[in-house]
Short mmCIF file of C-alpha atoms in Angstrom, two decimals:
data_model
loop_
_atom_site.label_atom_id
_atom_site.label_comp_id
_atom_site.label_asym_id
_atom_site.label_seq_id
_atom_site.Cartn_x
_atom_site.Cartn_y
_atom_site.Cartn_z
CA MET A 769 44.99 -117.03 26.78
CA VAL A 770 45.11 -113.25 26.56
CA ASN A 771 48.18 -111.67 28.13
CA TRP A 772 46.36 -108.73 29.74
CA GLY A 773 49.55 -107.22 31.08
CA LEU A 774 50.91 -106.97 27.55
CA VAL A 775 47.59 -105.61 26.26
CA PHE A 776 47.59 -102.80 28.84
CA ALA A 777 51.24 -101.96 28.21
CA VAL A 778 50.85 -101.81 24.43
CA PHE A 779 47.68 -99.76 24.85
CA GLY A 780 49.72 -97.32 26.96
CA ALA A 781 52.39 -97.14 24.25
CA ALA A 782 49.69 -96.52 21.64
CA LEU A 783 48.24 -93.67 23.71
CA ALA A 784 51.69 -92.16 24.24
CA VAL A 785 52.22 -92.00 20.48
CA ALA A 786 48.70 -91.24 19.31
CA LEU A 787 47.61 -88.35 21.54
CA PRO A 788 50.72 -86.14 21.45
CA GLY A 789 51.16 -87.03 17.77
CA TRP A 790 47.61 -85.96 17.04
CA GLY A 791 48.04 -82.73 18.98
CA SER A 792 51.35 -81.98 17.30
CA ALA A 793 49.98 -82.65 13.83
CA ARG A 794 47.06 -80.30 14.46
CA SER A 795 49.28 -77.60 15.88
CA VAL A 796 52.04 -77.80 13.32
CA GLY A 797 49.35 -77.61 10.65
CA MET A 798 47.73 -74.60 12.27
CA VAL A 799 51.04 -72.76 12.65
CA GLY A 800 51.81 -73.74 9.07
CA GLU A 801 48.66 -71.96 7.95
CA SER A 802 49.71 -68.85 9.83
CA ALA A 803 53.21 -69.12 8.41
CA ALA A 804 51.85 -69.44 4.87
CA GLY A 805 49.80 -66.29 5.45
CA VAL A 806 52.93 -64.37 6.40
CA LEU A 807 55.07 -65.84 3.63
CA SER A 808 52.49 -64.96 1.00
CA GLU A 809 53.18 -61.32 1.91
CA ASP A 810 56.89 -61.56 2.77
CA PRO A 811 58.83 -64.72 1.81
CA SER A 812 61.96 -63.39 3.52
CA LYS A 813 60.49 -64.31 6.93
CA PHE A 814 60.68 -68.05 6.18
CA GLY A 815 63.49 -68.76 8.66
CA LYS A 816 61.75 -67.01 11.52
CA VAL A 817 58.34 -68.59 11.01
CA LEU A 818 59.81 -72.06 10.44
CA ILE A 819 61.13 -72.10 14.02
CA MET A 820 57.64 -71.27 15.24
CA GLN A 821 56.17 -74.10 13.21
CA ILE A 822 58.65 -76.65 14.53
CA LEU A 823 58.01 -75.86 18.20
CA PRO A 824 54.66 -77.65 18.73
CA GLY A 825 55.96 -80.71 16.88
CA THR A 826 58.18 -81.83 19.77
CA GLN A 827 55.34 -83.37 21.79
CA GLY A 828 54.85 -85.95 19.05
CA LEU A 829 58.53 -86.86 19.39
CA TYR A 830 58.23 -87.10 23.17
CA GLY A 831 55.30 -89.49 22.81
CA PHE A 832 57.25 -91.58 20.34
CA LEU A 833 60.26 -91.67 22.68
CA SER A 834 58.11 -92.81 25.63
CA ALA A 835 56.41 -95.51 23.58
CA PHE A 836 59.74 -96.70 22.19
CA MET A 837 61.17 -96.94 25.71
CA LEU A 838 58.15 -98.91 26.89
CA LEU A 839 58.26 -101.31 23.95
CA VAL A 840 61.93 -101.98 24.67
CA GLN A 841 61.21 -102.56 28.37
CA ILE A 842 58.45 -105.10 27.70
CA GLY A 843 60.59 -106.85 25.11
CA LEU A 844 58.58 -106.12 22.00
CA LEU A 845 61.63 -104.29 20.64
CA GLY A 846 65.35 -104.71 21.33
CA GLY A 847 65.76 -108.48 20.93
CA LYS A 848 65.45 -109.38 24.61
CA GLY A 849 62.30 -111.34 23.91
CA LEU A 850 58.80 -110.76 25.21
CA GLN A 851 58.68 -110.30 28.98
CA GLU A 852 56.05 -111.96 31.13
CA LEU A 853 53.76 -109.17 32.28
CA SER A 854 51.14 -109.41 35.01
CA PRO A 855 47.95 -107.40 34.48
CA GLU A 856 48.96 -105.18 37.40
CA LYS A 857 52.33 -104.41 35.86
CA GLY A 858 50.68 -103.82 32.50
CA LEU A 859 48.31 -101.32 34.13
CA LEU A 860 51.27 -99.61 35.79
CA PHE A 861 52.92 -99.22 32.38
CA LEU A 862 49.66 -97.82 31.02
CA ALA A 863 49.52 -95.32 33.91
CA ALA A 864 53.14 -94.38 33.28
CA CYS A 865 52.24 -93.41 29.72
CA LEU A 866 49.37 -91.16 30.73
CA PRO A 867 51.43 -88.05 31.68
CA ILE A 868 53.01 -87.71 28.26
CA ALA A 869 49.83 -88.83 26.48
CA ILE A 870 47.59 -86.27 28.16
CA VAL A 871 50.00 -83.41 28.78
CA GLY A 872 51.58 -83.98 25.38
CA TYR A 873 48.26 -83.57 23.60
CA PHE A 874 47.06 -80.49 25.46
CA SER A 875 50.44 -78.76 25.60
CA SER A 876 50.94 -79.17 21.86
CA ILE A 877 47.58 -77.53 21.21
CA ALA A 878 48.40 -74.70 23.62
CA GLN A 879 51.85 -74.31 22.14
CA GLY A 880 50.39 -74.28 18.65
CA ARG A 881 48.15 -71.37 19.56
CA ALA A 882 51.04 -69.51 21.17
CA ALA A 883 53.23 -70.21 18.14
CA ALA A 884 50.56 -69.06 15.70
CA ALA A 885 50.19 -65.87 17.73
CA GLY A 886 53.98 -65.55 17.56
CA VAL A 887 53.84 -65.88 13.78
CA ALA A 888 51.34 -63.01 13.72
CA LEU A 889 53.72 -61.01 15.93
CA ILE A 890 56.61 -61.72 13.56
CA ALA A 891 54.43 -60.66 10.63
CA LYS A 892 53.90 -57.28 12.20
CA GLN A 893 57.20 -56.81 14.05
CA PRO A 894 59.92 -59.11 12.71
CA ASP A 895 62.46 -57.79 15.22
CA GLN A 896 60.37 -59.31 18.03
CA SER A 897 60.87 -62.90 16.82
CA GLY A 898 63.05 -63.79 19.83
CA LYS A 899 60.21 -62.92 22.20
CA ALA A 900 57.74 -64.85 20.07
CA VAL A 901 59.94 -67.97 20.24
CA THR A 902 60.46 -67.60 23.99
CA MET A 903 56.76 -67.26 24.74
CA ALA A 904 55.86 -70.30 22.69
CA ALA A 905 58.81 -72.32 24.04
CA LEU A 906 57.70 -71.78 27.65
CA VAL A 907 54.75 -74.09 27.04
CA GLU A 908 57.29 -76.81 26.27
CA THR A 909 58.29 -76.94 29.97
CA TYR A 910 55.20 -78.90 30.87
CA ALA A 911 55.60 -81.37 28.05
CA VAL A 912 59.21 -81.95 29.15
CA LEU A 913 58.11 -82.51 32.76
CA ALA A 914 55.49 -85.00 31.62
CA LEU A 915 58.05 -86.76 29.43
CA LEU A 916 60.47 -87.06 32.35
CA VAL A 917 57.81 -88.51 34.64
CA SER A 918 56.69 -91.00 32.00
CA LEU A 919 60.26 -92.12 31.23
CA LEU A 920 61.22 -92.42 34.92
CA ALA A 921 58.05 -94.33 35.67
CA ILE A 922 58.54 -96.74 32.73
CA THR A 923 62.14 -97.54 33.68
CA SER A 924 61.24 -97.89 37.38
CA ILE A 925 58.26 -100.13 36.75
CA ALA A 926 60.39 -102.34 34.51
CA LYS A 927 62.64 -103.08 37.51
CA ILE A 928 59.76 -104.22 39.74
CA MET B 699 27.34 -70.24 10.42
CA ALA B 700 30.43 -69.04 12.29
CA LEU B 701 33.61 -71.06 11.84
CA PRO B 702 36.05 -72.16 14.57
CA ASP B 703 38.52 -69.38 15.37
CA THR B 704 41.53 -71.44 14.31
CA GLU B 705 40.21 -71.55 10.74
CA TYR B 706 41.33 -67.92 10.50
CA ALA B 707 45.03 -68.59 11.27
CA TYR B 708 46.15 -67.98 7.67
CA ALA B 709 43.96 -64.93 7.19
CA VAL B 710 44.98 -63.29 10.48
CA ALA B 711 48.67 -63.78 9.68
CA ARG B 712 48.18 -62.10 6.28
CA VAL B 713 46.31 -59.25 7.88
CA ARG B 714 49.06 -58.80 10.48
CA ALA B 715 51.66 -58.73 7.71
CA ASN B 716 49.68 -55.94 6.04
CA GLU B 717 48.76 -53.91 9.10
CA HIS B 718 52.00 -51.95 9.04
CA SER B 719 50.88 -50.43 5.76
CA LEU B 720 47.97 -48.69 7.50
CA LEU B 721 48.65 -45.15 8.63
CA SER B 722 49.33 -44.72 12.33
CA ALA B 723 47.75 -41.93 14.38
CA ALA B 724 51.07 -40.04 14.24
CA GLU B 725 51.27 -40.39 10.47
CA LEU B 726 47.70 -39.13 10.04
CA ASP B 727 48.56 -36.25 12.33
CA ALA B 728 51.57 -35.41 10.16
CA LEU B 729 49.38 -35.60 7.08
CA ILE B 730 46.92 -33.11 8.56
CA ALA B 731 49.83 -30.83 9.43
CA ALA B 732 51.32 -31.04 5.92
CA PRO B 733 51.89 -27.49 4.64
CA SER B 734 50.40 -28.18 1.22
CA TYR B 735 48.60 -30.66 -0.95
CA ASP B 736 51.83 -31.68 -2.66
CA ALA B 737 53.54 -32.23 0.69
CA ALA B 738 50.64 -34.45 1.80
CA VAL B 739 50.87 -36.48 -1.42
CA GLN B 740 54.62 -36.80 -0.88
CA GLN B 741 54.05 -38.19 2.62
CA LEU B 742 51.57 -40.74 1.30
CA ARG B 743 54.01 -41.80 -1.40
CA GLY B 744 56.58 -42.38 1.32
CA LYS B 745 54.11 -44.71 3.00
CA GLY B 746 53.78 -46.73 -0.18
CA TRP B 747 50.54 -45.34 -1.52
CA ALA B 748 50.43 -45.98 -5.22
CA LEU B 749 50.15 -42.34 -6.13
CA HIS B 750 52.77 -42.77 -8.82
CA THR B 751 50.44 -45.03 -10.78
CA THR B 752 47.34 -42.96 -10.11
CA PRO B 753 48.40 -39.33 -10.27
CA VAL B 754 46.26 -37.36 -7.85
CA THR B 755 45.73 -34.34 -10.01
CA ALA B 756 42.00 -33.83 -9.58
CA ALA B 757 39.20 -34.67 -7.20
CA ASP B 758 38.10 -37.46 -9.55
CA ASP B 759 41.50 -39.09 -9.24
CA ILE B 760 41.20 -39.06 -5.47
CA PHE B 761 37.89 -40.90 -5.77
CA ALA B 762 39.48 -43.36 -8.22
CA LEU B 763 42.31 -43.95 -5.78
CA TRP B 764 39.80 -44.45 -3.01
CA GLU B 765 37.95 -47.11 -5.02
CA GLU B 766 41.17 -48.81 -6.01
CA MET B 767 42.46 -49.08 -2.46
CA ASP B 768 39.10 -50.08 -1.02
CA VAL B 769 39.03 -52.95 -3.50
CA ALA B 770 42.61 -53.88 -2.60
CA VAL B 771 41.76 -54.07 1.12
CA TRP B 772 38.70 -56.19 0.34
CA ARG B 773 40.69 -58.44 -2.00
CA LEU B 774 43.01 -59.34 0.84
CA LEU B 775 40.03 -60.57 2.83
CA GLU B 776 38.63 -62.36 -0.20
CA GLU B 777 41.89 -64.22 -0.76
CA SER B 778 42.50 -65.17 2.82
CA ALA B 779 39.19 -65.57 4.70
CA PRO B 780 38.03 -69.18 5.05
CA ASP B 781 34.51 -68.17 3.97
CA ILE B 782 34.25 -64.71 2.45
CA LYS B 783 30.45 -64.86 2.46
CA LEU B 784 30.55 -64.34 6.22
CA PHE B 785 32.06 -60.91 5.56
CA TYR B 786 29.53 -59.79 2.95
CA PRO B 787 27.76 -57.52 5.47
CA LEU B 788 30.78 -55.21 5.19
CA ILE B 789 30.11 -54.52 1.51
CA ALA B 790 26.42 -55.44 1.13
CA ALA B 791 25.37 -51.78 1.05
CA ASN B 792 27.41 -51.24 -2.13
CA ASP B 793 25.00 -53.50 -4.05
CA PHE B 794 22.14 -51.22 -3.08
CA PHE B 795 24.13 -48.11 -3.88
CA ASN B 796 24.79 -49.56 -7.33
CA LEU B 797 21.11 -50.41 -7.70
CA LYS B 798 20.31 -46.79 -6.96
CA ALA B 799 22.84 -45.67 -9.58
CA ALA B 800 21.48 -48.13 -12.14
CA LEU B 801 17.87 -47.03 -11.62
CA LYS B 802 18.79 -43.36 -11.80
CA ALA B 803 20.74 -44.11 -14.97
CA VAL B 804 17.59 -45.58 -16.54
CA PHE B 805 15.76 -42.29 -16.02
CA SER B 806 18.65 -39.92 -16.65
CA GLY B 807 20.34 -41.75 -19.53
CA LEU B 808 23.71 -41.56 -17.78
CA GLU B 809 26.11 -44.48 -17.52
CA PRO B 810 25.79 -46.21 -14.12
CA GLU B 811 29.48 -47.24 -14.24
CA SER B 812 30.47 -43.66 -13.42
CA TYR B 813 28.53 -43.78 -10.16
CA CYS B 814 29.03 -47.36 -9.05
CA ARG B 815 30.72 -48.40 -5.85
CA THR B 816 33.16 -51.26 -5.44
CA PRO B 817 33.72 -53.83 -4.02
CA SER B 818 30.28 -55.34 -4.32
CA VAL B 819 28.66 -58.75 -3.95
CA THR B 820 26.52 -58.53 -7.08
CA PRO B 821 28.23 -57.52 -10.36
CA LEU B 822 27.26 -54.04 -11.50
CA GLU B 823 26.69 -55.32 -15.04
CA LEU B 824 23.91 -57.59 -13.79
CA ILE B 825 22.27 -54.79 -11.80
CA ALA B 826 22.55 -52.38 -14.74
CA GLU B 827 21.12 -54.95 -17.15
CA ALA B 828 18.21 -55.77 -14.83
CA ALA B 829 17.42 -52.08 -14.37
CA ALA B 830 17.74 -51.21 -18.06
CA GLN B 831 15.52 -54.09 -19.16
CA LYS B 832 13.20 -53.82 -16.14
CA ARG B 833 13.82 -57.52 -15.59
CA PHE B 834 14.26 -57.47 -11.84
CA GLU B 835 13.89 -61.24 -11.66
CA LEU B 836 17.52 -61.34 -12.86
CA LEU B 837 18.60 -59.88 -9.55
CA PRO B 838 19.40 -61.86 -6.41
CA THR B 839 16.51 -62.05 -3.93
CA HIS B 840 17.94 -59.45 -1.56
CA LEU B 841 17.91 -56.80 -4.31
CA ARG B 842 14.81 -57.79 -6.24
CA GLU B 843 12.07 -56.50 -3.94
CA ALA B 844 13.81 -53.18 -3.31
CA ALA B 845 14.50 -52.76 -7.03
CA GLU B 846 10.84 -53.30 -7.97
CA ALA B 847 9.54 -50.98 -5.26
CA ALA B 848 12.09 -48.27 -6.03
CA TYR B 849 11.40 -48.50 -9.77
CA ASP B 850 7.67 -48.10 -9.07
CA ALA B 851 8.39 -45.09 -6.88
CA LEU B 852 10.40 -43.49 -9.68
CA ALA B 853 8.19 -44.46 -12.61
CA ARG B 854 4.70 -44.15 -11.15
CA VAL B 855 4.98 -41.76 -8.20
CA GLY B 856 7.92 -39.86 -9.66
CA SER B 857 9.52 -39.63 -6.24
CA GLY B 858 13.27 -39.97 -6.17
CA GLN B 859 13.24 -39.46 -2.41
CA LEU B 860 10.85 -42.37 -1.88
CA ALA B 861 13.00 -44.59 -4.11
CA GLU B 862 16.04 -43.59 -2.07
CA ILE B 863 14.51 -44.45 1.27
CA ILE B 864 13.23 -47.77 -0.05
CA ILE B 865 16.70 -48.75 -1.22
CA ASP B 866 18.53 -47.33 1.82
CA ARG B 867 16.22 -49.17 4.19
CA ALA B 868 16.63 -52.41 2.23
CA ALA B 869 20.41 -51.96 2.34
CA LEU B 870 20.38 -51.55 6.11
CA ASN B 871 18.08 -54.51 6.64
CA ASN B 872 20.11 -56.70 4.30
CA THR B 873 23.35 -55.80 6.10
CA LEU B 874 21.72 -56.65 9.44
CA GLN B 875 20.28 -59.89 8.11
CA LEU B 876 23.59 -61.05 6.64
CA ALA B 877 25.43 -60.19 9.85
CA ARG B 878 22.92 -62.07 11.98
CA GLU B 879 23.01 -65.09 9.69
CA GLY B 880 26.81 -65.12 9.76
CA GLN B 881 26.77 -65.24 13.58
CA ILE B 882 30.04 -63.37 13.93
CA PRO B 883 29.43 -61.29 17.08
CA GLN B 884 31.73 -58.45 16.03
CA LEU B 885 29.97 -58.09 12.67
CA VAL B 886 26.54 -58.22 14.28
CA GLN B 887 27.59 -55.44 16.65
CA TRP B 888 29.01 -53.39 13.78
CA ALA B 889 25.84 -53.83 11.73
CA GLU B 890 23.68 -52.86 14.71
CA GLN B 891 25.75 -49.71 15.25
CA LEU B 892 25.47 -48.91 11.55
CA ALA B 893 21.69 -49.33 11.63
CA ALA B 894 21.36 -47.36 14.88
CA ALA B 895 23.46 -44.49 13.50
CA ALA B 896 21.45 -44.42 10.28
CA ASN B 897 18.16 -44.46 12.18
CA ILE B 898 19.26 -41.64 14.50
CA LYS B 899 20.26 -39.53 11.50
CA ILE B 900 16.97 -40.30 9.77
CA ALA B 901 15.01 -39.39 12.90
CA LEU B 902 16.89 -36.10 13.26
CA ARG B 903 16.55 -35.19 9.60
CA CYS B 904 12.84 -36.07 9.50
CA ALA B 905 12.21 -34.09 12.69
CA GLN B 906 13.99 -31.06 11.24
CA THR B 907 12.12 -31.23 7.92
CA GLY B 908 8.74 -31.99 9.47
CA LYS B 909 8.24 -35.41 7.91
CA SER B 910 5.38 -37.57 9.14
CA LEU B 911 5.87 -40.36 11.66
CA ASP B 912 4.83 -42.87 9.01
CA PHE B 913 7.40 -41.61 6.52
CA THR B 914 10.12 -41.60 9.17
CA LEU B 915 9.36 -45.14 10.26
CA ARG B 916 9.30 -46.32 6.63
CA ALA B 917 12.80 -44.98 6.14
CA MET B 918 14.31 -46.71 9.16
CA GLY B 919 16.12 -50.06 9.29
CA GLN B 920 15.15 -52.82 11.67
CA GLY B 921 18.06 -52.72 14.12
CA SER B 922 17.60 -54.14 17.60
CA TRP B 923 19.44 -51.43 19.57
CA LEU B 924 16.74 -48.79 19.25
CA ASP B 925 12.97 -48.69 19.27
CA ASN B 926 12.19 -46.73 16.11
CA LYS B 927 8.93 -45.26 17.45
CA GLN B 928 10.54 -44.04 20.67
CA LEU B 929 13.50 -42.72 18.70
CA THR B 930 11.27 -40.75 16.34
CA ALA B 931 9.18 -39.37 19.20
CA ALA B 932 12.31 -38.32 21.10
CA ALA B 933 13.79 -36.67 17.99
CA LEU B 934 10.56 -34.68 17.53
CA GLU B 935 10.83 -33.40 21.13
CA GLY B 936 14.37 -32.12 20.57
CA HIS B 937 18.01 -32.95 21.09
CA LYS B 938 17.77 -33.21 24.87
CA ALA B 939 14.94 -35.74 24.71
CA LEU B 940 16.79 -37.64 22.02
CA ALA B 941 19.99 -37.73 24.08
CA ASP B 942 18.00 -38.85 27.15
CA TYR B 943 16.45 -41.67 25.17
CA LEU B 944 19.76 -42.76 23.65
CA ARG B 945 21.33 -42.96 27.11
CA THR B 946 18.93 -45.79 27.91
CA THR B 947 20.11 -47.77 24.86
CA PRO B 948 23.44 -49.28 23.66
CA CYS B 949 23.97 -45.93 21.87
CA ALA B 950 24.97 -44.00 25.00
CA ALA B 951 28.11 -42.78 23.20
CA ALA B 952 25.89 -41.20 20.54
CA ALA B 953 23.95 -39.45 23.31
CA GLU B 954 27.19 -37.98 24.65
CA ALA B 955 28.18 -36.88 21.14
CA LEU B 956 24.81 -35.16 20.72
CA SER B 957 24.94 -33.50 24.15
CA LEU B 958 28.52 -32.31 23.92
CA ALA B 959 28.09 -30.87 20.47
CA GLN B 960 24.56 -29.64 21.13
CA GLY B 961 23.16 -31.64 18.29
CA SER B 962 25.99 -31.09 15.85
CA ARG B 963 25.74 -33.47 12.90
CA ALA B 964 29.54 -33.69 12.74
CA ALA B 965 29.68 -35.19 16.25
CA LEU B 966 27.07 -37.75 15.29
CA GLU B 967 28.94 -38.54 12.07
CA ARG B 968 32.11 -39.08 14.08
CA TRP B 969 30.29 -41.51 16.35
CA SER B 970 28.73 -43.39 13.46
CA ASP B 971 32.09 -43.62 11.68
CA SER B 972 33.96 -44.73 14.78
CA ILE B 973 35.07 -48.33 15.05
CA SER B 974 34.09 -50.02 18.30
CA PRO B 975 37.04 -49.87 20.76
CA LEU B 976 36.02 -53.36 21.88
CA LEU B 977 36.41 -54.68 18.34
CA LEU B 978 39.82 -53.00 17.99
CA ALA B 979 40.94 -54.44 21.34
CA GLN B 980 39.77 -57.92 20.36
CA ALA B 981 41.46 -57.60 16.99
CA GLN B 982 44.76 -56.58 18.58
CA SER B 983 44.85 -59.32 21.19
CA THR B 984 43.98 -62.42 19.21
CA ALA B 985 45.79 -64.54 16.66
CA PHE B 986 42.62 -66.26 15.53
CA GLY B 987 39.05 -65.51 14.63
CA PRO B 988 37.35 -62.99 12.38
CA ALA B 989 37.91 -59.87 14.55
CA PRO B 990 41.33 -58.92 13.07
CA LEU B 991 39.91 -59.21 9.53
CA ILE B 992 36.89 -57.07 10.30
CA ALA B 993 38.99 -54.49 12.12
CA TYR B 994 41.52 -54.40 9.27
CA TYR B 995 38.83 -53.78 6.66
CA LEU B 996 37.08 -51.13 8.74
CA ARG B 997 40.36 -49.42 9.62
CA GLY B 998 41.44 -49.50 5.98
CA ARG B 999 38.16 -47.98 4.88
CA ALA B 1000 38.22 -45.36 7.63
CA GLU B 1001 41.78 -44.48 6.69
CA LEU B 1002 40.81 -44.02 3.05
CA LYS B 1003 37.94 -41.80 4.09
CA THR B 1004 40.20 -39.68 6.28
CA VAL B 1005 42.91 -39.42 3.63
CA ARG B 1006 40.35 -38.40 1.05
CA ILE B 1007 39.05 -35.66 3.35
CA ILE B 1008 42.59 -34.45 4.04
CA LEU B 1009 43.61 -34.40 0.38
CA LEU B 1010 40.46 -32.61 -0.72
CA ALA B 1011 40.85 -30.11 2.13
CA LYS B 1012 44.50 -29.52 1.25
CA ARG B 1013 43.51 -29.01 -2.36
CA VAL B 1014 41.05 -26.24 -1.54
CA GLY B 1015 43.27 -24.75 1.17
CA VAL B 1016 41.27 -25.55 4.32
CA SER B 1017 43.22 -24.51 7.42
CA GLU B 1018 44.93 -27.13 9.55
CA ALA B 1019 42.80 -26.24 12.58
CA ALA B 1020 39.54 -26.62 10.67
CA LEU B 1021 40.73 -29.87 9.15
CA ARG B 1022 41.75 -31.22 12.54
CA THR B 1023 38.28 -30.68 13.97
CA ARG B 1024 36.77 -32.60 11.07
CA CYS B 1025 39.19 -35.47 11.07
CA VAL B 1026 38.91 -38.04 13.78
CA GLN B 1027 41.70 -40.52 14.16
CA ARG B 1028 39.44 -43.22 12.79
CA ALA B 1029 42.22 -45.66 12.31
CA GLY B 1030 42.83 -45.90 16.07
CA GLY B 1031 46.17 -46.71 17.62
CA GLN B 1032 48.44 -49.34 16.14
#
């Protein structure tokens, strides 16, 4: 018999990893292209543009963290053994993953664009790199909020 | 077909890294105010112009420098743009200029290399070979028809002027066609402005020299901003009628230039050389898309044109005031 609760929970974990990971990969790649454009003209800016490239990669880590936490809570990881999950609880876990899955994806894309614009700013005015980092980092706020909600929800649902 | 804006991330970053090498409005101003030709050259050297490798000792050298730097600006686009063919409208006219040079060389016995223009889409060697051997089928489609018609005009009718208008019209239409096919809005707008400016100048010149309506219309490109018949009719009536007509079209700025300068060609030239403020604004405010590349190429070319004017003027001792009226800050603000 299919354990629908487990199916929903694992689906949630998969979404939490896949969507932000996809968004981060796209964005890090895009910023990497911008960075390569700058470095082809001035290799000395590597340090500054590397920070910009790293920034949109964090959403992928947040998704991984959420999924890892969920897999531990349902017993697929951590050695506690597989927990009995009702379909309702499985759906709750799936819902708990949605904030980081959705916000993680879209915020990484938005942050990638901001970071690529920052790379262009650094190319033209290297002394403005601090502002470029700050502007791109502000997008991170919403990914962090989504991560917090997902983590809190996962741990709370596990106690039900 | 136009590409997604994010495909231009690499190219835009390279352009941004190179933008600081363009002359700012203040630097151009200082160049105009330079007390002598040598002082102007010194200022340009300070900005990194490769005048040490190409000594600017004669007008010819200035033209050589112009070619060299124009090619360098284009090469940056060629190396970085995701699909350089989309930007061919920017240099398409050079193919036709080279065709003109090659055809004239056939009849004059001169070497076309001395008169060619770079960068170009079609290699000059191919154009020169096709013209010399009268094998126009060697040429790409966009050049072939114009080459055959212009050759006929030169060989049978003996009219250099007719050959010129055939080639110039084909160049305009090809630029427009390439821009429309590429579907980059900024390039389409640039090509339309180019065609409109050329058509206005043709209409004015034909009206002044008493050319027939048929001749005038044959010389004009097929831009969509102006109705060529109405334009020609307005030009025949005079500058006021022409300005009134232009005000009803996307060329209202040209109308103002004509009115303010009472039909001065210089004012019209300034308008036709000007880069759209909208394009410059778009280019400044985006990290993606083709606008920064187009603006960079146009600004680079405008800067070269301005520097050439300044250097030649300094060489012959034109006063600063006279030079200032001629030179528009084509490069725009940075």
